[in-house]
Amino acid sequence: MKARVTITLKNGVLDPQGKAIEGALKGLGFAGVEGARQGKIVDLVLAETDPDKARAEVAAMCEKLLANTVVENYAVEILG
Amino acid sequence: MKARVTITLKNGVLDPQGKAIEGALKGLGFAGVEGARQGKIVDLVLAETDPDKARAEVAAMCEKLLANTVVENYAVEILG
């Protein structure tokens, strides 16, 4: 079973990497860029075959390792 | 208009960061993890209001800056 975890910075948390991307895009002539925020994804392959159990397992992984829940949000998507 | 770019490594490209995540998850007791690949996302806010034009603009950004198309795939999602 495959799962995708999307980890994004919470609103209000400074994102220097996003700012750098925004600046670089503007420098390349993409004047219509009003904001950029960077995040990350982790694609997992799991032995678990039950979608609900897989979702709970991935949420536990996020809480323990993948996301820093002080400054980051995470979303779990089960891809089947 | 908001857009999300998802950038993932192409199949066959070595992903040491993903391997490290896989190893760390197993070390924490998540024995059911069979694979992990890391990718990144860029959330953009655009002045463009036409979805098709926005999609084309973001694809151009990916080709020029955001993705290394030699080793990475990108997907553009227009969030409206």
Tab-separated table of N, CA and C in Angstrom:
chain	number	residue	atom	x	y	z
A	1	MET	N	0.842	-1.198	0.000
A	1	MET	CA	0.000	0.000	0.000
A	1	MET	C	0.880	1.253	0.000
A	2	LYS	N	0.520	2.204	-0.863
A	2	LYS	CA	1.331	3.424	-0.960
A	2	LYS	C	0.667	4.587	-0.238
A	3	ALA	N	1.474	5.420	0.346
A	3	ALA	CA	0.958	6.590	1.044
A	3	ALA	C	1.853	7.777	0.739
A	4	ARG	N	1.238	8.955	0.700
A	4	ARG	CA	2.013	10.179	0.507
A	4	ARG	C	1.767	11.106	1.689
A	5	VAL	N	2.852	11.561	2.280
A	5	VAL	CA	2.769	12.530	3.369
A	5	VAL	C	3.202	13.885	2.816
A	6	THR	N	2.378	14.899	3.014
A	6	THR	CA	2.706	16.260	2.592
A	6	THR	C	2.937	17.102	3.838
A	7	ILE	N	4.120	17.665	3.934
A	7	ILE	CA	4.497	18.436	5.122
A	7	ILE	C	4.713	19.887	4.709
A	8	THR	N	3.946	20.782	5.320
A	8	THR	CA	4.049	22.203	4.972
A	8	THR	C	4.275	23.006	6.250
A	9	LEU	N	4.909	24.141	6.111
A	9	LEU	CA	5.088	25.034	7.256
A	9	LEU	C	3.750	25.640	7.649
A	10	LYS	N	3.530	25.800	8.948
A	10	LYS	CA	2.298	26.450	9.398
A	10	LYS	C	2.299	27.908	8.977
A	11	ASN	N	1.101	28.476	8.863
A	11	ASN	CA	0.992	29.900	8.559
A	11	ASN	C	1.701	30.712	9.640
A	12	GLY	N	2.396	31.739	9.209
A	12	GLY	CA	3.065	32.603	10.167
A	12	GLY	C	4.492	32.192	10.449
A	13	VAL	N	4.864	30.966	10.079
A	13	VAL	CA	6.247	30.526	10.266
A	13	VAL	C	7.080	31.043	9.097
A	14	LEU	N	8.176	31.707	9.419
A	14	LEU	CA	9.033	32.262	8.369
A	14	LEU	C	9.571	31.163	7.471
A	15	ASP	N	9.634	31.443	6.166
A	15	ASP	CA	10.082	30.443	5.197
A	15	ASP	C	11.127	31.068	4.271
A	16	PRO	N	12.380	31.140	4.741
A	16	PRO	CA	13.418	31.782	3.926
A	16	PRO	C	13.626	31.096	2.578
A	17	GLN	N	13.469	29.766	2.548
A	17	GLN	CA	13.658	29.045	1.283
A	17	GLN	C	12.570	29.455	0.284
A	18	GLY	N	11.343	29.578	0.770
A	18	GLY	CA	10.247	30.045	-0.091
A	18	GLY	C	10.505	31.449	-0.606
A	19	LYS	N	11.012	32.307	0.281
A	19	LYS	CA	11.320	33.684	-0.124
A	19	LYS	C	12.399	33.695	-1.203
A	20	ALA	N	13.383	32.805	-1.052
A	20	ALA	CA	14.460	32.734	-2.042
A	20	ALA	C	13.914	32.290	-3.395
A	21	ILE	N	12.987	31.315	-3.376
A	21	ILE	CA	12.370	30.852	-4.620
A	21	ILE	C	11.592	31.989	-5.266
A	22	GLU	N	10.816	32.705	-4.437
A	22	GLU	CA	10.029	33.837	-4.955
A	22	GLU	C	10.951	34.870	-5.609
A	23	GLY	N	12.047	35.199	-4.925
A	23	GLY	CA	12.983	36.177	-5.468
A	23	GLY	C	13.616	35.700	-6.764
A	24	ALA	N	13.974	34.407	-6.806
A	24	ALA	CA	14.619	33.866	-8.009
A	24	ALA	C	13.652	33.856	-9.185
A	25	LEU	N	12.383	33.513	-8.922
A	25	LEU	CA	11.385	33.495	-10.006
A	25	LEU	C	11.182	34.914	-10.550
A	26	LYS	N	11.102	35.882	-9.656
A	26	LYS	CA	10.949	37.271	-10.110
A	26	LYS	C	12.161	37.699	-10.927
A	27	GLY	N	13.340	37.281	-10.476
A	27	GLY	CA	14.562	37.611	-11.193
A	27	GLY	C	14.601	37.003	-12.587
A	28	LEU	N	13.890	35.895	-12.764
A	28	LEU	CA	13.834	35.247	-14.085
A	28	LEU	C	12.732	35.850	-14.951
A	29	GLY	N	11.999	36.816	-14.434
A	29	GLY	CA	10.993	37.498	-15.237
A	29	GLY	C	9.558	37.064	-14.951
A	30	PHE	N	9.363	36.179	-13.961
A	30	PHE	CA	7.996	35.784	-13.606
A	30	PHE	C	7.437	36.804	-12.606
A	31	ALA	N	6.986	37.947	-13.157
A	31	ALA	CA	6.580	39.064	-12.302
A	31	ALA	C	5.278	38.785	-11.558
A	32	GLY	N	4.506	37.801	-12.038
A	32	GLY	CA	3.204	37.537	-11.435
A	32	GLY	C	3.247	36.684	-10.176
A	33	VAL	N	4.438	36.398	-9.682
A	33	VAL	CA	4.540	35.573	-8.474
A	33	VAL	C	4.337	36.453	-7.242
A	34	GLU	N	3.327	36.136	-6.451
A	34	GLU	CA	3.029	36.953	-5.272
A	34	GLU	C	3.467	36.281	-3.980
A	35	GLY	N	3.813	35.025	-4.066
A	35	GLY	CA	4.273	34.344	-2.860
A	35	GLY	C	4.689	32.934	-3.181
A	36	ALA	N	5.630	32.405	-2.397
A	36	ALA	CA	6.058	31.016	-2.578
A	36	ALA	C	6.386	30.446	-1.208
A	37	ARG	N	5.914	29.229	-0.960
A	37	ARG	CA	6.237	28.528	0.292
A	37	ARG	C	6.719	27.135	-0.098
A	38	GLN	N	7.775	26.711	0.546
A	38	GLN	CA	8.317	25.386	0.231
A	38	GLN	C	7.870	24.368	1.274
A	39	GLY	N	7.607	23.167	0.827
A	39	GLY	CA	7.280	22.077	1.737
A	39	GLY	C	7.925	20.803	1.235
A	40	LYS	N	7.604	19.692	1.873
A	40	LYS	CA	8.204	18.450	1.406
A	40	LYS	C	7.184	17.314	1.405
A	41	ILE	N	7.507	16.300	0.663
A	41	ILE	CA	6.649	15.125	0.641
A	41	ILE	C	7.497	13.885	0.913
A	42	VAL	N	6.864	12.894	1.497
A	42	VAL	CA	7.503	11.591	1.676
A	42	VAL	C	6.545	10.554	1.109
A	43	ASP	N	7.004	9.827	0.108
A	43	ASP	CA	6.214	8.733	-0.466
A	43	ASP	C	6.641	7.436	0.199
A	44	LEU	N	5.673	6.753	0.786
A	44	LEU	CA	5.980	5.530	1.535
A	44	LEU	C	5.342	4.324	0.879
A	45	VAL	N	6.028	3.202	0.937
A	45	VAL	CA	5.445	1.912	0.572
A	45	VAL	C	5.315	1.116	1.868
A	46	LEU	N	4.096	0.663	2.144
A	46	LEU	CA	3.819	-0.005	3.413
A	46	LEU	C	3.368	-1.437	3.187
A	47	ALA	N	3.726	-2.317	4.141
A	47	ALA	CA	3.270	-3.707	4.081
A	47	ALA	C	1.781	-3.784	4.429
A	48	GLU	N	1.315	-2.863	5.257
A	48	GLU	CA	-0.091	-2.823	5.685
A	48	GLU	C	-1.033	-2.748	4.480
A	49	THR	N	-2.119	-3.531	4.499
A	49	THR	CA	-3.051	-3.523	3.361
A	49	THR	C	-4.394	-2.886	3.692
A	50	ASP	N	-4.657	-2.614	4.972
A	50	ASP	CA	-5.912	-1.958	5.349
A	50	ASP	C	-5.723	-0.440	5.332
A	51	PRO	N	-6.511	0.289	4.513
A	51	PRO	CA	-6.294	1.733	4.373
A	51	PRO	C	-6.377	2.497	5.698
A	52	ASP	N	-7.349	2.125	6.549
A	52	ASP	CA	-7.494	2.857	7.811
A	52	ASP	C	-6.293	2.636	8.730
A	53	LYS	N	-5.848	1.373	8.792
A	53	LYS	CA	-4.681	1.086	9.623
A	53	LYS	C	-3.433	1.762	9.064
A	54	ALA	N	-3.324	1.748	7.726
A	54	ALA	CA	-2.170	2.385	7.090
A	54	ALA	C	-2.154	3.873	7.417
A	55	ARG	N	-3.341	4.498	7.365
A	55	ARG	CA	-3.424	5.936	7.647
A	55	ARG	C	-2.988	6.224	9.088
A	56	ALA	N	-3.460	5.384	10.013
A	56	ALA	CA	-3.101	5.584	11.419
A	56	ALA	C	-1.596	5.385	11.624
A	57	GLU	N	-1.041	4.392	10.934
A	57	GLU	CA	0.392	4.120	11.073
A	57	GLU	C	1.219	5.298	10.542
A	58	VAL	N	0.797	5.831	9.388
A	58	VAL	CA	1.545	6.945	8.799
A	58	VAL	C	1.411	8.190	9.675
A	59	ALA	N	0.225	8.404	10.251
A	59	ALA	CA	0.053	9.555	11.149
A	59	ALA	C	1.002	9.436	12.343
A	60	ALA	N	1.166	8.208	12.857
A	60	ALA	CA	2.098	7.996	13.972
A	60	ALA	C	3.532	8.291	13.537
A	61	MET	N	3.885	7.899	12.309
A	61	MET	CA	5.236	8.201	11.789
A	61	MET	C	5.466	9.706	11.728
A	62	CYS	N	4.417	10.438	11.293
A	62	CYS	CA	4.537	11.896	11.188
A	62	CYS	C	4.768	12.507	12.558
A	63	GLU	N	3.987	12.037	13.539
A	63	GLU	CA	4.101	12.607	14.888
A	63	GLU	C	5.472	12.318	15.488
A	64	LYS	N	6.001	11.121	15.199
A	64	LYS	CA	7.249	10.718	15.844
A	64	LYS	C	8.495	11.185	15.112
A	65	LEU	N	8.413	11.265	13.766
A	65	LEU	CA	9.652	11.524	13.017
A	65	LEU	C	9.505	12.529	11.879
A	66	LEU	N	8.485	12.328	11.042
A	66	LEU	CA	8.515	13.019	9.750
A	66	LEU	C	8.240	14.519	9.847
A	67	ALA	N	7.329	14.903	10.742
A	67	ALA	CA	6.973	16.325	10.822
A	67	ALA	C	7.358	16.889	12.179
A	68	ASN	N	7.748	18.145	12.191
A	68	ASN	CA	7.940	18.879	13.439
A	68	ASN	C	6.634	19.625	13.687
A	69	THR	N	5.779	19.049	14.531
A	69	THR	CA	4.410	19.578	14.652
A	69	THR	C	4.352	20.934	15.354
A	70	VAL	N	5.468	21.400	15.851
A	70	VAL	CA	5.489	22.760	16.413
A	70	VAL	C	5.343	23.791	15.288
A	71	VAL	N	6.023	23.546	14.191
A	71	VAL	CA	6.023	24.537	13.110
A	71	VAL	C	5.474	23.987	11.789
A	72	GLU	N	5.158	22.697	11.743
A	72	GLU	CA	4.722	22.110	10.469
A	72	GLU	C	3.363	21.420	10.580
A	73	ASN	N	2.603	21.487	9.507
A	73	ASN	CA	1.384	20.694	9.353
A	73	ASN	C	1.712	19.498	8.473
A	74	TYR	N	0.961	18.415	8.657
A	74	TYR	CA	1.135	17.295	7.730
A	74	TYR	C	-0.226	16.787	7.280
A	75	ALA	N	-0.238	16.232	6.079
A	75	ALA	CA	-1.449	15.613	5.541
A	75	ALA	C	-1.069	14.237	5.025
A	76	VAL	N	-1.894	13.251	5.316
A	76	VAL	CA	-1.633	11.876	4.892
A	76	VAL	C	-2.644	11.500	3.816
A	77	GLU	N	-2.143	10.975	2.730
A	77	GLU	CA	-2.976	10.571	1.600
A	77	GLU	C	-2.658	9.101	1.325
A	78	ILE	N	-3.677	8.271	1.327
A	78	ILE	CA	-3.459	6.852	1.027
A	78	ILE	C	-3.735	6.648	-0.463
A	79	LEU	N	-2.729	6.176	-1.177
A	79	LEU	CA	-2.855	6.097	-2.639
A	79	LEU	C	-3.303	4.706	-3.099
A	80	GLY	N	-3.410	3.778	-2.162
A	80	GLY	CA	-3.880	2.433	-2.516
A	80	GLY	C	-2.795	1.539	-3.057
B	1	MET	N	-4.528	33.459	-7.656
B	1	MET	CA	-4.662	32.037	-7.959
B	1	MET	C	-3.530	31.263	-7.312
B	2	LYS	N	-3.896	30.137	-6.680
B	2	LYS	CA	-2.880	29.343	-6.010
B	2	LYS	C	-2.519	28.103	-6.827
B	3	ALA	N	-1.275	27.731	-6.765
B	3	ALA	CA	-0.819	26.540	-7.485
B	3	ALA	C	0.133	25.768	-6.596
B	4	ARG	N	0.118	24.456	-6.753
B	4	ARG	CA	1.065	23.606	-6.023
B	4	ARG	C	1.884	22.803	-7.020
B	5	VAL	N	3.194	22.884	-6.872
B	5	VAL	CA	4.108	22.101	-7.699
B	5	VAL	C	4.654	20.965	-6.834
B	6	THR	N	4.546	19.749	-7.334
B	6	THR	CA	5.086	18.586	-6.623
B	6	THR	C	6.264	18.062	-7.424
B	7	ILE	N	7.413	18.013	-6.786
B	7	ILE	CA	8.645	17.605	-7.468
B	7	ILE	C	9.140	16.314	-6.828
B	8	THR	N	9.250	15.283	-7.647
B	8	THR	CA	9.710	13.983	-7.127
B	8	THR	C	10.878	13.479	-7.965
B	9	LEU	N	11.709	12.677	-7.349
B	9	LEU	CA	12.812	12.070	-8.095
B	9	LEU	C	12.270	11.048	-9.084
B	10	LYS	N	12.868	10.983	-10.254
B	10	LYS	CA	12.474	9.964	-11.222
B	10	LYS	C	12.813	8.579	-10.698
B	11	ASN	N	12.080	7.591	-11.186
B	11	ASN	CA	12.383	6.204	-10.836
B	11	ASN	C	13.810	5.872	-11.246
B	12	GLY	N	14.483	5.171	-10.378
B	12	GLY	CA	15.843	4.763	-10.710
B	12	GLY	C	16.900	5.716	-10.212
B	13	VAL	N	16.490	6.923	-9.843
B	13	VAL	CA	17.458	7.879	-9.298
B	13	VAL	C	17.635	7.577	-7.811
B	14	LEU	N	18.874	7.436	-7.392
B	14	LEU	CA	19.155	7.133	-5.990
B	14	LEU	C	18.638	8.244	-5.091
B	15	ASP	N	18.072	7.857	-3.944
B	15	ASP	CA	17.488	8.825	-3.021
B	15	ASP	C	17.996	8.544	-1.605
B	16	PRO	N	19.198	9.027	-1.287
B	16	PRO	CA	19.777	8.737	0.028
B	16	PRO	C	18.923	9.281	1.173
B	17	GLN	N	18.280	10.430	0.948
B	17	GLN	CA	17.442	11.004	2.005
B	17	GLN	C	16.247	10.090	2.298
B	18	GLY	N	15.666	9.551	1.227
B	18	GLY	CA	14.565	8.607	1.407
B	18	GLY	C	15.012	7.356	2.141
B	19	LYS	N	16.205	6.874	1.794
B	19	LYS	CA	16.753	5.688	2.463
B	19	LYS	C	16.966	5.964	3.954
B	20	ALA	N	17.430	7.177	4.253
B	20	ALA	CA	17.654	7.548	5.653
B	20	ALA	C	16.326	7.565	6.412
B	21	ILE	N	15.281	8.101	5.775
B	21	ILE	CA	13.955	8.133	6.400
B	21	ILE	C	13.474	6.709	6.647
B	22	GLU	N	13.639	5.856	5.635
B	22	GLU	CA	13.220	4.457	5.773
B	22	GLU	C	13.946	3.790	6.944
B	23	GLY	N	15.257	3.998	7.016
B	23	GLY	CA	16.032	3.406	8.096
B	23	GLY	C	15.606	3.927	9.459
B	24	ALA	N	15.342	5.240	9.534
B	24	ALA	CA	14.953	5.840	10.811
B	24	ALA	C	13.590	5.330	11.254
B	25	LEU	N	12.661	5.179	10.294
B	25	LEU	CA	11.328	4.675	10.640
B	25	LEU	C	11.418	3.243	11.159
B	26	LYS	N	12.223	2.438	10.485
B	26	LYS	CA	12.399	1.056	10.950
B	26	LYS	C	13.018	1.038	12.339
B	27	GLY	N	13.979	1.925	12.553
B	27	GLY	CA	14.622	2.018	13.858
B	27	GLY	C	13.655	2.400	14.961
B	28	LEU	N	12.596	3.122	14.600
B	28	LEU	CA	11.585	3.531	15.580
B	28	LEU	C	10.525	2.446	15.773
B	29	GLY	N	10.644	1.343	15.046
B	29	GLY	CA	9.711	0.239	15.253
B	29	GLY	C	8.652	0.101	14.177
B	30	PHE	N	8.701	0.948	13.144
B	30	PHE	CA	7.729	0.823	12.055
B	30	PHE	C	8.257	-0.208	11.051
B	31	ALA	N	8.061	-1.467	11.395
B	31	ALA	CA	8.667	-2.536	10.606
B	31	ALA	C	7.997	-2.702	9.243
B	32	GLY	N	6.781	-2.173	9.093
B	32	GLY	CA	6.035	-2.348	7.845
B	32	GLY	C	6.439	-1.420	6.718
B	33	VAL	N	7.474	-0.626	6.940
B	33	VAL	CA	7.893	0.313	5.889
B	33	VAL	C	8.753	-0.422	4.874
B	34	GLU	N	8.324	-0.433	3.630
B	34	GLU	CA	9.061	-1.153	2.590
B	34	GLU	C	9.840	-0.225	1.675
B	35	GLY	N	9.564	1.058	1.776
B	35	GLY	CA	10.292	2.008	0.949
B	35	GLY	C	9.883	3.419	1.277
B	36	ALA	N	10.806	4.368	1.071
B	36	ALA	CA	10.483	5.778	1.286
B	36	ALA	C	11.256	6.610	0.265
B	37	ARG	N	10.567	7.560	-0.338
B	37	ARG	CA	11.214	8.476	-1.284
B	37	ARG	C	10.824	9.889	-0.874
B	38	GLN	N	11.805	10.764	-0.879
B	38	GLN	CA	11.503	12.141	-0.491
B	38	GLN	C	11.355	13.028	-1.722
B	39	GLY	N	10.442	13.962	-1.633
B	39	GLY	CA	10.276	14.951	-2.696
B	39	GLY	C	9.987	16.297	-2.085
B	40	LYS	N	9.657	17.276	-2.923
B	40	LYS	CA	9.359	18.587	-2.354
B	40	LYS	C	8.164	19.213	-3.051
B	41	ILE	N	7.588	20.177	-2.383
B	41	ILE	CA	6.490	20.919	-2.989
B	41	ILE	C	6.793	22.408	-2.900
B	42	VAL	N	6.254	23.143	-3.860
B	42	VAL	CA	6.319	24.604	-3.810
B	42	VAL	C	4.895	25.103	-3.993
B	43	ASP	N	4.407	25.830	-2.998
B	43	ASP	CA	3.081	26.445	-3.099
B	43	ASP	C	3.261	27.876	-3.568
B	44	LEU	N	2.590	28.205	-4.670
B	44	LEU	CA	2.757	29.529	-5.270
B	44	LEU	C	1.454	30.309	-5.216
B	45	VAL	N	1.571	31.602	-5.037
B	45	VAL	CA	0.435	32.514	-5.205
B	45	VAL	C	0.743	33.343	-6.446
B	46	LEU	N	-0.191	33.325	-7.393
B	46	LEU	CA	0.044	33.984	-8.682
B	46	LEU	C	-0.966	35.089	-8.913
B	47	ALA	N	-0.516	36.142	-9.623
B	47	ALA	CA	-1.425	37.229	-9.980
B	47	ALA	C	-2.382	36.767	-11.090
B	48	GLU	N	-1.929	35.844	-11.918
B	48	GLU	CA	-2.726	35.311	-13.039
B	48	GLU	C	-4.059	34.735	-12.531
B	49	THR	N	-5.147	35.043	-13.249
B	49	THR	CA	-6.451	34.540	-12.801
B	49	THR	C	-7.020	33.470	-13.728
B	50	ASP	N	-6.406	33.283	-14.912
B	50	ASP	CA	-6.884	32.246	-15.834
B	50	ASP	C	-6.167	30.920	-15.530
B	51	PRO	N	-6.910	29.864	-15.194
B	51	PRO	CA	-6.268	28.607	-14.792
B	51	PRO	C	-5.314	28.037	-15.837
B	52	ASP	N	-5.699	28.095	-17.120
B	52	ASP	CA	-4.846	27.524	-18.162
B	52	ASP	C	-3.544	28.298	-18.296
B	53	LYS	N	-3.659	29.645	-18.251
B	53	LYS	CA	-2.448	30.468	-18.339
B	53	LYS	C	-1.576	30.254	-17.111
B	54	ALA	N	-2.224	30.139	-15.962
B	54	ALA	CA	-1.462	29.920	-14.720
B	54	ALA	C	-0.697	28.604	-14.803
B	55	ARG	N	-1.368	27.563	-15.317
B	55	ARG	CA	-0.717	26.250	-15.430
B	55	ARG	C	0.503	26.322	-16.354
B	56	ALA	N	0.336	27.042	-17.482
B	56	ALA	CA	1.445	27.171	-18.428
B	56	ALA	C	2.598	27.951	-17.804
B	57	GLU	N	2.256	28.996	-17.032
B	57	GLU	CA	3.282	29.816	-16.400
B	57	GLU	C	4.064	28.978	-15.364
B	58	VAL	N	3.325	28.201	-14.591
B	58	VAL	CA	3.998	27.398	-13.553
B	58	VAL	C	4.865	26.308	-14.199
B	59	ALA	N	4.381	25.732	-15.296
B	59	ALA	CA	5.196	24.732	-15.995
B	59	ALA	C	6.506	25.355	-16.477
B	60	ALA	N	6.424	26.601	-16.965
B	60	ALA	CA	7.647	27.293	-17.403
B	60	ALA	C	8.588	27.513	-16.219
B	61	MET	N	8.021	27.859	-15.057
B	61	MET	CA	8.855	28.040	-13.851
B	61	MET	C	9.569	26.749	-13.483
B	62	CYS	N	8.848	25.624	-13.626
B	62	CYS	CA	9.450	24.324	-13.292
B	62	CYS	C	10.604	24.026	-14.225
B	63	GLU	N	10.385	24.264	-15.520
B	63	GLU	CA	11.422	23.958	-16.500
B	63	GLU	C	12.660	24.826	-16.280
B	64	LYS	N	12.428	26.096	-15.899
B	64	LYS	CA	13.550	27.030	-15.787
B	64	LYS	C	14.246	26.987	-14.441
B	65	LEU	N	13.503	26.723	-13.377
B	65	LEU	CA	14.106	26.873	-12.051
B	65	LEU	C	13.761	25.761	-11.059
B	66	LEU	N	12.469	25.452	-10.951
B	66	LEU	CA	12.049	24.679	-9.774
B	66	LEU	C	12.481	23.220	-9.815
B	67	ALA	N	12.440	22.612	-11.000
B	67	ALA	CA	12.776	21.194	-11.092
B	67	ALA	C	14.026	20.990	-11.939
B	68	ASN	N	14.808	20.004	-11.574
B	68	ASN	CA	15.916	19.559	-12.412
B	68	ASN	C	15.377	18.399	-13.237
B	69	THR	N	14.988	18.697	-14.483
B	69	THR	CA	14.244	17.701	-15.262
B	69	THR	C	15.103	16.517	-15.713
B	70	VAL	N	16.400	16.585	-15.455
B	70	VAL	CA	17.245	15.425	-15.744
B	70	VAL	C	16.917	14.284	-14.768
B	71	VAL	N	16.732	14.639	-13.515
B	71	VAL	CA	16.520	13.606	-12.492
B	71	VAL	C	15.173	13.730	-11.769
B	72	GLU	N	14.410	14.784	-12.060
B	72	GLU	CA	13.166	14.995	-11.313
B	72	GLU	C	11.958	15.110	-12.239
B	73	ASN	N	10.826	14.622	-11.748
B	73	ASN	CA	9.536	14.861	-12.391
B	73	ASN	C	8.826	15.973	-11.628
B	74	TYR	N	7.963	16.689	-12.330
B	74	TYR	CA	7.146	17.668	-11.602
B	74	TYR	C	5.695	17.536	-12.040
B	75	ALA	N	4.803	17.894	-11.124
B	75	ALA	CA	3.374	17.919	-11.421
B	75	ALA	C	2.834	19.259	-10.947
B	76	VAL	N	1.996	19.875	-11.770
B	76	VAL	CA	1.415	21.180	-11.438
B	76	VAL	C	-0.064	20.993	-11.148
B	77	GLU	N	-0.490	21.546	-10.031
B	77	GLU	CA	-1.895	21.442	-9.614
B	77	GLU	C	-2.378	22.876	-9.383
B	78	ILE	N	-3.450	23.249	-10.056
B	78	ILE	CA	-4.004	24.595	-9.859
B	78	ILE	C	-5.100	24.483	-8.800
B	79	LEU	N	-4.937	25.220	-7.701
B	79	LEU	CA	-5.851	25.077	-6.569
B	79	LEU	C	-6.974	26.112	-6.607
B	80	GLY	N	-6.901	27.047	-7.549
B	80	GLY	CA	-7.967	28.048	-7.706
B	80	GLY	C	-7.829	29.198	-6.732
